[in-house]
Amino acid sequence: MKIIYAIVSSDDGNRVTDVLNEHQFSVTKLATTGGFLKKGNSTLMIGTDDGQVEEVITLIKDTCGKRQKITCNVPAPNIASVSAGYMMMPMTVELGGATLFVTDVERFEKI
């Protein structure tokens, strides 16, 4: 047995959960926050048999498309940064996709 941790954007979280449920996979969804953009994520925990790991990964890949977004690099909000003439610089960041971790489950019980 394996457990798959899938970290997806909060925009994709419900969609991925629905697709996995439609294919009879049980999913636990946790609300998490990413470090770089400070944006909301969903961390999905999917327990499955070893032979179904690739199916789960394929479903996640097909559902979480990568896309680009233009955002502004905003300096820390304080008077010094404003008076120093810092400008907001637009930058392109890639959103979507998923970060996956697959680990062995030593013991599983459903009580």
mmCIF file of N, CA and C in Angstrom:
data_model
loop_
_atom_site.group_PDB
_atom_site.id
_atom_site.type_symbol
_atom_site.label_atom_id
_atom_site.label_comp_id
_atom_site.label_asym_id
_atom_site.label_seq_id
_atom_site.Cartn_x
_atom_site.Cartn_y
_atom_site.Cartn_z
ATOM 1 N N MET A 1 0.847 -1.182 0.000
ATOM 2 C CA MET A 1 0.000 0.000 0.000
ATOM 3 C C MET A 1 0.884 1.233 0.000
ATOM 4 N N LYS A 2 0.401 2.272 -0.676
ATOM 5 C CA LYS A 2 1.123 3.544 -0.778
ATOM 6 C C LYS A 2 0.209 4.685 -0.353
ATOM 7 N N ILE A 3 0.825 5.773 0.060
ATOM 8 C CA ILE A 3 0.093 7.021 0.249
ATOM 9 C C ILE A 3 0.752 8.062 -0.649
ATOM 10 N N ILE A 4 -0.084 8.757 -1.384
ATOM 11 C CA ILE A 4 0.385 9.798 -2.296
ATOM 12 C C ILE A 4 -0.019 11.138 -1.704
ATOM 13 N N TYR A 5 0.965 12.003 -1.510
ATOM 14 C CA TYR A 5 0.700 13.388 -1.108
ATOM 15 C C TYR A 5 0.813 14.224 -2.372
ATOM 16 N N ALA A 6 -0.259 14.900 -2.732
ATOM 17 C CA ALA A 6 -0.272 15.745 -3.918
ATOM 18 C C ALA A 6 -0.554 17.173 -3.486
ATOM 19 N N ILE A 7 0.394 18.058 -3.729
ATOM 20 C CA ILE A 7 0.214 19.470 -3.395
ATOM 21 C C ILE A 7 -0.158 20.186 -4.679
ATOM 22 N N VAL A 8 -1.381 20.713 -4.712
ATOM 23 C CA VAL A 8 -1.905 21.387 -5.902
ATOM 24 C C VAL A 8 -2.400 22.766 -5.497
ATOM 25 N N SER A 9 -2.593 23.642 -6.464
ATOM 26 C CA SER A 9 -3.127 24.969 -6.134
ATOM 27 C C SER A 9 -4.562 24.818 -5.642
ATOM 28 N N SER A 10 -4.980 25.746 -4.809
ATOM 29 C CA SER A 10 -6.348 25.663 -4.287
ATOM 30 C C SER A 10 -7.367 25.771 -5.413
ATOM 31 N N ASP A 11 -6.982 26.409 -6.521
ATOM 32 C CA ASP A 11 -7.870 26.484 -7.687
ATOM 33 C C ASP A 11 -8.131 25.099 -8.275
ATOM 34 N N ASP A 12 -7.151 24.208 -8.175
ATOM 35 C CA ASP A 12 -7.272 22.873 -8.750
ATOM 36 C C ASP A 12 -7.743 21.822 -7.744
ATOM 37 N N GLY A 13 -7.707 22.136 -6.465
ATOM 38 C CA GLY A 13 -7.976 21.146 -5.423
ATOM 39 C C GLY A 13 -9.306 20.431 -5.550
ATOM 40 N N ASN A 14 -10.389 21.172 -5.708
ATOM 41 C CA ASN A 14 -11.712 20.539 -5.815
ATOM 42 C C ASN A 14 -11.846 19.721 -7.087
ATOM 43 N N ARG A 15 -11.296 20.237 -8.170
ATOM 44 C CA ARG A 15 -11.382 19.539 -9.450
ATOM 45 C C ARG A 15 -10.649 18.191 -9.390
ATOM 46 N N VAL A 16 -9.443 18.183 -8.811
ATOM 47 C CA VAL A 16 -8.675 16.942 -8.687
ATOM 48 C C VAL A 16 -9.398 15.961 -7.771
ATOM 49 N N THR A 17 -9.916 16.465 -6.658
ATOM 50 C CA THR A 17 -10.647 15.604 -5.724
ATOM 51 C C THR A 17 -11.846 14.961 -6.407
ATOM 52 N N ASP A 18 -12.598 15.743 -7.169
ATOM 53 C CA ASP A 18 -13.764 15.202 -7.877
ATOM 54 C C ASP A 18 -13.366 14.116 -8.871
ATOM 55 N N VAL A 19 -12.297 14.352 -9.639
ATOM 56 C CA VAL A 19 -11.855 13.376 -10.633
ATOM 57 C C VAL A 19 -11.410 12.083 -9.947
ATOM 58 N N LEU A 20 -10.654 12.216 -8.870
ATOM 59 C CA LEU A 20 -10.199 11.015 -8.162
ATOM 60 C C LEU A 20 -11.381 10.250 -7.559
ATOM 61 N N ASN A 21 -12.348 10.971 -6.992
ATOM 62 C CA ASN A 21 -13.540 10.317 -6.442
ATOM 63 C C ASN A 21 -14.340 9.593 -7.523
ATOM 64 N N GLU A 22 -14.446 10.204 -8.708
ATOM 65 C CA GLU A 22 -15.150 9.562 -9.821
ATOM 66 C C GLU A 22 -14.500 8.240 -10.218
ATOM 67 N N HIS A 23 -13.195 8.125 -9.984
ATOM 68 C CA HIS A 23 -12.462 6.896 -10.291
ATOM 69 C C HIS A 23 -12.295 6.010 -9.054
ATOM 70 N N GLN A 24 -13.129 6.239 -8.042
ATOM 71 C CA GLN A 24 -13.209 5.408 -6.830
ATOM 72 C C GLN A 24 -11.986 5.497 -5.922
ATOM 73 N N PHE A 25 -11.261 6.615 -5.948
ATOM 74 C CA PHE A 25 -10.149 6.818 -5.025
ATOM 75 C C PHE A 25 -10.627 7.710 -3.888
ATOM 76 N N SER A 26 -10.297 7.328 -2.674
ATOM 77 C CA SER A 26 -10.625 8.149 -1.502
ATOM 78 C C SER A 26 -9.540 9.198 -1.326
ATOM 79 N N VAL A 27 -9.970 10.416 -1.015
ATOM 80 C CA VAL A 27 -9.042 11.542 -0.902
ATOM 81 C C VAL A 27 -9.345 12.318 0.369
ATOM 82 N N THR A 28 -8.294 12.685 1.097
ATOM 83 C CA THR A 28 -8.423 13.625 2.205
ATOM 84 C C THR A 28 -7.739 14.908 1.766
ATOM 85 N N LYS A 29 -8.451 16.024 1.869
ATOM 86 C CA LYS A 29 -7.927 17.310 1.401
ATOM 87 C C LYS A 29 -7.645 18.220 2.587
ATOM 88 N N LEU A 30 -6.439 18.784 2.609
ATOM 89 C CA LEU A 30 -6.036 19.732 3.644
ATOM 90 C C LEU A 30 -5.753 21.079 2.993
ATOM 91 N N ALA A 31 -6.165 22.158 3.635
ATOM 92 C CA ALA A 31 -5.843 23.500 3.147
ATOM 93 C C ALA A 31 -4.444 23.860 3.648
ATOM 94 N N THR A 32 -3.541 24.216 2.725
ATOM 95 C CA THR A 32 -2.173 24.571 3.085
ATOM 96 C C THR A 32 -1.788 25.863 2.363
ATOM 97 N N THR A 33 -0.639 26.430 2.742
ATOM 98 C CA THR A 33 -0.170 27.668 2.135
ATOM 99 C C THR A 33 1.239 27.472 1.615
ATOM 100 N N GLY A 34 1.485 27.922 0.389
ATOM 101 C CA GLY A 34 2.812 27.806 -0.205
ATOM 102 C C GLY A 34 3.749 28.873 0.314
ATOM 103 N N GLY A 35 5.045 28.622 0.228
ATOM 104 C CA GLY A 35 6.032 29.544 0.758
ATOM 105 C C GLY A 35 6.406 30.687 -0.163
ATOM 106 N N PHE A 36 6.488 30.445 -1.482
ATOM 107 C CA PHE A 36 7.002 31.473 -2.387
ATOM 108 C C PHE A 36 5.969 32.559 -2.663
ATOM 109 N N LEU A 37 4.795 32.178 -3.131
ATOM 110 C CA LEU A 37 3.775 33.172 -3.475
ATOM 111 C C LEU A 37 2.788 33.434 -2.339
ATOM 112 N N LYS A 38 2.925 32.701 -1.247
ATOM 113 C CA LYS A 38 2.007 32.837 -0.106
ATOM 114 C C LYS A 38 0.558 32.618 -0.544
ATOM 115 N N LYS A 39 0.373 31.748 -1.524
ATOM 116 C CA LYS A 39 -0.955 31.451 -2.056
ATOM 117 C C LYS A 39 -1.465 30.157 -1.446
ATOM 118 N N GLY A 40 -2.779 30.020 -1.457
ATOM 119 C CA GLY A 40 -3.394 28.823 -0.927
ATOM 120 C C GLY A 40 -3.151 27.606 -1.796
ATOM 121 N N ASN A 41 -2.907 26.510 -1.155
ATOM 122 C CA ASN A 41 -2.749 25.224 -1.820
ATOM 123 C C ASN A 41 -3.719 24.242 -1.202
ATOM 124 N N SER A 42 -3.887 23.126 -1.865
ATOM 125 C CA SER A 42 -4.580 21.988 -1.287
ATOM 126 C C SER A 42 -3.588 20.836 -1.268
ATOM 127 N N THR A 43 -3.425 20.223 -0.116
ATOM 128 C CA THR A 43 -2.605 19.027 -0.020
ATOM 129 C C THR A 43 -3.556 17.843 0.054
ATOM 130 N N LEU A 44 -3.457 16.975 -0.935
ATOM 131 C CA LEU A 44 -4.335 15.817 -1.021
ATOM 132 C C LEU A 44 -3.576 14.585 -0.555
ATOM 133 N N MET A 45 -4.223 13.778 0.264
ATOM 134 C CA MET A 45 -3.656 12.512 0.710
ATOM 135 C C MET A 45 -4.506 11.407 0.116
ATOM 136 N N ILE A 46 -3.874 10.560 -0.696
ATOM 137 C CA ILE A 46 -4.586 9.497 -1.391
ATOM 138 C C ILE A 46 -3.925 8.174 -1.036
ATOM 139 N N GLY A 47 -4.645 7.313 -0.351
ATOM 140 C CA GLY A 47 -4.142 5.976 -0.046
ATOM 141 C C GLY A 47 -4.587 5.022 -1.138
ATOM 142 N N THR A 48 -3.659 4.205 -1.647
ATOM 143 C CA THR A 48 -4.003 3.305 -2.742
ATOM 144 C C THR A 48 -3.079 2.094 -2.770
ATOM 145 N N ASP A 49 -3.491 1.070 -3.498
ATOM 146 C CA ASP A 49 -2.654 -0.103 -3.692
ATOM 147 C C ASP A 49 -1.476 0.246 -4.588
ATOM 148 N N ASP A 50 -0.397 -0.496 -4.447
ATOM 149 C CA ASP A 50 0.814 -0.237 -5.226
ATOM 150 C C ASP A 50 0.538 -0.187 -6.726
ATOM 151 N N GLY A 51 -0.317 -1.064 -7.213
ATOM 152 C CA GLY A 51 -0.587 -1.161 -8.639
ATOM 153 C C GLY A 51 -1.410 -0.021 -9.214
ATOM 154 N N GLN A 52 -1.971 0.839 -8.361
ATOM 155 C CA GLN A 52 -2.807 1.939 -8.849
ATOM 156 C C GLN A 52 -2.133 3.302 -8.760
ATOM 157 N N VAL A 53 -0.882 3.328 -8.324
ATOM 158 C CA VAL A 53 -0.176 4.602 -8.149
ATOM 159 C C VAL A 53 -0.075 5.364 -9.468
ATOM 160 N N GLU A 54 0.296 4.677 -10.534
ATOM 161 C CA GLU A 54 0.450 5.356 -11.832
ATOM 162 C C GLU A 54 -0.873 5.913 -12.340
ATOM 163 N N GLU A 55 -1.972 5.207 -12.074
ATOM 164 C CA GLU A 55 -3.293 5.707 -12.480
ATOM 165 C C GLU A 55 -3.617 7.014 -11.755
ATOM 166 N N VAL A 56 -3.348 7.051 -10.451
ATOM 167 C CA VAL A 56 -3.600 8.269 -9.676
ATOM 168 C C VAL A 56 -2.750 9.420 -10.202
ATOM 169 N N ILE A 57 -1.470 9.157 -10.450
ATOM 170 C CA ILE A 57 -0.572 10.204 -10.939
ATOM 171 C C ILE A 57 -1.040 10.720 -12.300
ATOM 172 N N THR A 58 -1.473 9.824 -13.170
ATOM 173 C CA THR A 58 -1.979 10.242 -14.485
ATOM 174 C C THR A 58 -3.221 11.111 -14.351
ATOM 175 N N LEU A 59 -4.141 10.754 -13.461
ATOM 176 C CA LEU A 59 -5.354 11.552 -13.249
ATOM 177 C C LEU A 59 -4.993 12.946 -12.746
ATOM 178 N N ILE A 60 -4.023 13.026 -11.832
ATOM 179 C CA ILE A 60 -3.611 14.329 -11.299
ATOM 180 C C ILE A 60 -2.958 15.166 -12.406
ATOM 181 N N LYS A 61 -2.069 14.549 -13.188
ATOM 182 C CA LYS A 61 -1.409 15.272 -14.283
ATOM 183 C C LYS A 61 -2.419 15.808 -15.289
ATOM 184 N N ASP A 62 -3.410 14.989 -15.625
ATOM 185 C CA ASP A 62 -4.400 15.396 -16.615
ATOM 186 C C ASP A 62 -5.315 16.504 -16.102
ATOM 187 N N THR A 63 -5.455 16.625 -14.797
ATOM 188 C CA THR A 63 -6.383 17.594 -14.213
ATOM 189 C C THR A 63 -5.712 18.915 -13.851
ATOM 190 N N CYS A 64 -4.452 18.879 -13.481
ATOM 191 C CA CYS A 64 -3.729 20.084 -13.033
ATOM 192 C C CYS A 64 -2.842 20.614 -14.145
ATOM 193 N N GLY A 65 -3.409 21.357 -15.043
ATOM 194 C CA GLY A 65 -2.609 21.923 -16.122
ATOM 195 C C GLY A 65 -1.784 23.094 -15.640
ATOM 196 N N LYS A 66 -0.570 23.214 -16.170
ATOM 197 C CA LYS A 66 0.262 24.364 -15.824
ATOM 198 C C LYS A 66 -0.183 25.576 -16.623
ATOM 199 N N ARG A 67 -0.098 26.736 -16.007
ATOM 200 C CA ARG A 67 -0.455 27.982 -16.665
ATOM 201 C C ARG A 67 0.426 29.091 -16.100
ATOM 202 N N GLN A 68 0.492 30.205 -16.794
ATOM 203 C CA GLN A 68 1.328 31.317 -16.349
ATOM 204 C C GLN A 68 0.460 32.486 -15.914
ATOM 205 N N LYS A 69 0.987 33.239 -14.940
ATOM 206 C CA LYS A 69 0.277 34.410 -14.442
ATOM 207 C C LYS A 69 1.311 35.515 -14.252
ATOM 208 N N ILE A 70 0.917 36.733 -14.595
ATOM 209 C CA ILE A 70 1.792 37.878 -14.352
ATOM 210 C C ILE A 70 1.399 38.488 -13.017
ATOM 211 N N THR A 71 2.377 38.639 -12.153
ATOM 212 C CA THR A 71 2.138 39.208 -10.835
ATOM 213 C C THR A 71 3.191 40.277 -10.581
ATOM 214 N N CYS A 72 2.986 41.093 -9.577
ATOM 215 C CA CYS A 72 3.937 42.151 -9.251
ATOM 216 C C CYS A 72 4.739 41.771 -8.025
ATOM 217 N N ASN A 73 6.026 42.000 -8.104
ATOM 218 C CA ASN A 73 6.921 41.777 -6.980
ATOM 219 C C ASN A 73 6.815 43.000 -6.080
ATOM 220 N N VAL A 74 6.054 42.877 -4.987
ATOM 221 C CA VAL A 74 5.759 44.025 -4.137
ATOM 222 C C VAL A 74 6.752 44.072 -2.978
ATOM 223 N N PRO A 75 7.407 45.220 -2.743
ATOM 224 C CA PRO A 75 8.322 45.330 -1.604
ATOM 225 C C PRO A 75 7.541 45.305 -0.294
ATOM 226 N N ALA A 76 8.239 45.073 0.799
ATOM 227 C CA ALA A 76 7.609 45.068 2.117
ATOM 228 C C ALA A 76 6.893 46.396 2.344
ATOM 229 N N PRO A 77 5.658 46.338 2.823
ATOM 230 C CA PRO A 77 4.881 47.581 2.953
ATOM 231 C C PRO A 77 5.308 48.405 4.164
ATOM 232 N N ASN A 78 6.225 49.329 3.944
ATOM 233 C CA ASN A 78 6.575 50.271 5.002
ATOM 234 C C ASN A 78 6.955 51.600 4.354
ATOM 235 N N ILE A 79 7.012 52.620 5.134
ATOM 236 C CA ILE A 79 7.271 53.966 4.613
ATOM 237 C C ILE A 79 8.643 54.046 3.952
ATOM 238 N N ALA A 80 9.636 53.379 4.520
ATOM 239 C CA ALA A 80 10.991 53.457 3.974
ATOM 240 C C ALA A 80 11.044 52.907 2.554
ATOM 241 N N SER A 81 10.354 51.796 2.310
ATOM 242 C CA SER A 81 10.408 51.207 0.968
ATOM 243 C C SER A 81 9.699 52.090 -0.051
ATOM 244 N N VAL A 82 8.632 52.754 0.367
ATOM 245 C CA VAL A 82 7.920 53.653 -0.548
ATOM 246 C C VAL A 82 8.759 54.886 -0.831
ATOM 247 N N SER A 83 9.351 55.455 0.224
ATOM 248 C CA SER A 83 10.128 56.676 0.039
ATOM 249 C C SER A 83 11.449 56.410 -0.672
ATOM 250 N N ALA A 84 11.936 55.178 -0.645
ATOM 251 C CA ALA A 84 13.191 54.855 -1.329
ATOM 252 C C ALA A 84 12.975 54.689 -2.824
ATOM 253 N N GLY A 85 11.750 54.755 -3.267
ATOM 254 C CA GLY A 85 11.469 54.702 -4.688
ATOM 255 C C GLY A 85 11.391 53.297 -5.267
ATOM 256 N N TYR A 86 11.127 52.309 -4.443
ATOM 257 C CA TYR A 86 10.973 50.950 -4.967
ATOM 258 C C TYR A 86 9.790 50.905 -5.919
ATOM 259 N N MET A 87 9.964 50.201 -7.001
ATOM 260 C CA MET A 87 8.883 50.060 -7.971
ATOM 261 C C MET A 87 8.403 48.621 -7.979
ATOM 262 N N MET A 88 7.137 48.471 -8.257
ATOM 263 C CA MET A 88 6.607 47.129 -8.404
ATOM 264 C C MET A 88 7.020 46.616 -9.777
ATOM 265 N N MET A 89 7.686 45.472 -9.804
ATOM 266 C CA MET A 89 8.166 44.905 -11.049
ATOM 267 C C MET A 89 7.298 43.710 -11.432
ATOM 268 N N PRO A 90 6.677 43.763 -12.599
ATOM 269 C CA PRO A 90 5.885 42.611 -13.009
ATOM 270 C C PRO A 90 6.792 41.414 -13.299
ATOM 271 N N MET A 91 6.339 40.240 -12.919
ATOM 272 C CA MET A 91 7.082 39.026 -13.206
ATOM 273 C C MET A 91 6.104 37.913 -13.542
ATOM 274 N N THR A 92 6.529 37.008 -14.382
ATOM 275 C CA THR A 92 5.693 35.890 -14.791
ATOM 276 C C THR A 92 6.024 34.693 -13.919
ATOM 277 N N VAL A 93 5.000 34.099 -13.342
ATOM 278 C CA VAL A 93 5.187 32.898 -12.526
ATOM 279 C C VAL A 93 4.334 31.780 -13.112
ATOM 280 N N GLU A 94 4.799 30.575 -12.930
ATOM 281 C CA GLU A 94 4.070 29.414 -13.426
ATOM 282 C C GLU A 94 3.184 28.876 -12.312
ATOM 283 N N LEU A 95 1.915 28.690 -12.612
ATOM 284 C CA LEU A 95 0.950 28.159 -11.660
ATOM 285 C C LEU A 95 0.461 26.805 -12.140
ATOM 286 N N GLY A 96 -0.236 26.129 -11.289
ATOM 287 C CA GLY A 96 -0.784 24.829 -11.655
ATOM 288 C C GLY A 96 0.250 23.747 -11.477
ATOM 289 N N GLY A 97 -0.037 22.610 -12.046
ATOM 290 C CA GLY A 97 0.841 21.471 -11.853
ATOM 291 C C GLY A 97 0.643 20.905 -10.462
ATOM 292 N N ALA A 98 1.516 20.039 -10.063
ATOM 293 C CA ALA A 98 1.413 19.415 -8.751
ATOM 294 C C ALA A 98 2.788 18.967 -8.296
ATOM 295 N N THR A 99 2.964 18.913 -6.996
ATOM 296 C CA THR A 99 4.147 18.303 -6.399
ATOM 297 C C THR A 99 3.672 17.033 -5.716
ATOM 298 N N LEU A 100 4.286 15.904 -6.069
ATOM 299 C CA LEU A 100 3.835 14.605 -5.570
ATOM 300 C C LEU A 100 4.911 13.924 -4.740
ATOM 301 N N PHE A 101 4.470 13.294 -3.680
ATOM 302 C CA PHE A 101 5.320 12.428 -2.867
ATOM 303 C C PHE A 101 4.597 11.096 -2.751
ATOM 304 N N VAL A 102 5.291 10.003 -3.016
ATOM 305 C CA VAL A 102 4.708 8.665 -2.888
ATOM 306 C C VAL A 102 5.528 7.918 -1.854
ATOM 307 N N THR A 103 4.860 7.462 -0.795
ATOM 308 C CA THR A 103 5.568 6.753 0.278
ATOM 309 C C THR A 103 4.867 5.438 0.593
ATOM 310 N N ASP A 104 5.642 4.528 1.167
ATOM 311 C CA ASP A 104 5.085 3.251 1.609
ATOM 312 C C ASP A 104 4.263 3.451 2.874
ATOM 313 N N VAL A 105 3.223 2.652 3.001
ATOM 314 C CA VAL A 105 2.409 2.646 4.221
ATOM 315 C C VAL A 105 2.738 1.361 4.964
ATOM 316 N N GLU A 106 3.236 1.525 6.175
ATOM 317 C CA GLU A 106 3.608 0.351 6.968
ATOM 318 C C GLU A 106 2.372 -0.389 7.477
ATOM 319 N N ARG A 107 1.354 0.374 7.864
ATOM 320 C CA ARG A 107 0.142 -0.235 8.403
ATOM 321 C C ARG A 107 -1.049 0.635 8.038
ATOM 322 N N PHE A 108 -2.147 -0.019 7.686
ATOM 323 C CA PHE A 108 -3.384 0.687 7.358
ATOM 324 C C PHE A 108 -4.543 -0.008 8.052
ATOM 325 N N GLU A 109 -5.336 0.760 8.755
ATOM 326 C CA GLU A 109 -6.553 0.246 9.387
ATOM 327 C C GLU A 109 -7.678 1.223 9.165
ATOM 328 N N LYS A 110 -8.833 0.713 8.849
ATOM 329 C CA LYS A 110 -10.017 1.556 8.761
ATOM 330 C C LYS A 110 -10.953 1.094 9.876
ATOM 331 N N ILE A 111 -11.164 1.956 10.847
ATOM 332 C CA ILE A 111 -11.937 1.583 12.036
ATOM 333 C C ILE A 111 -13.316 2.205 11.984
#
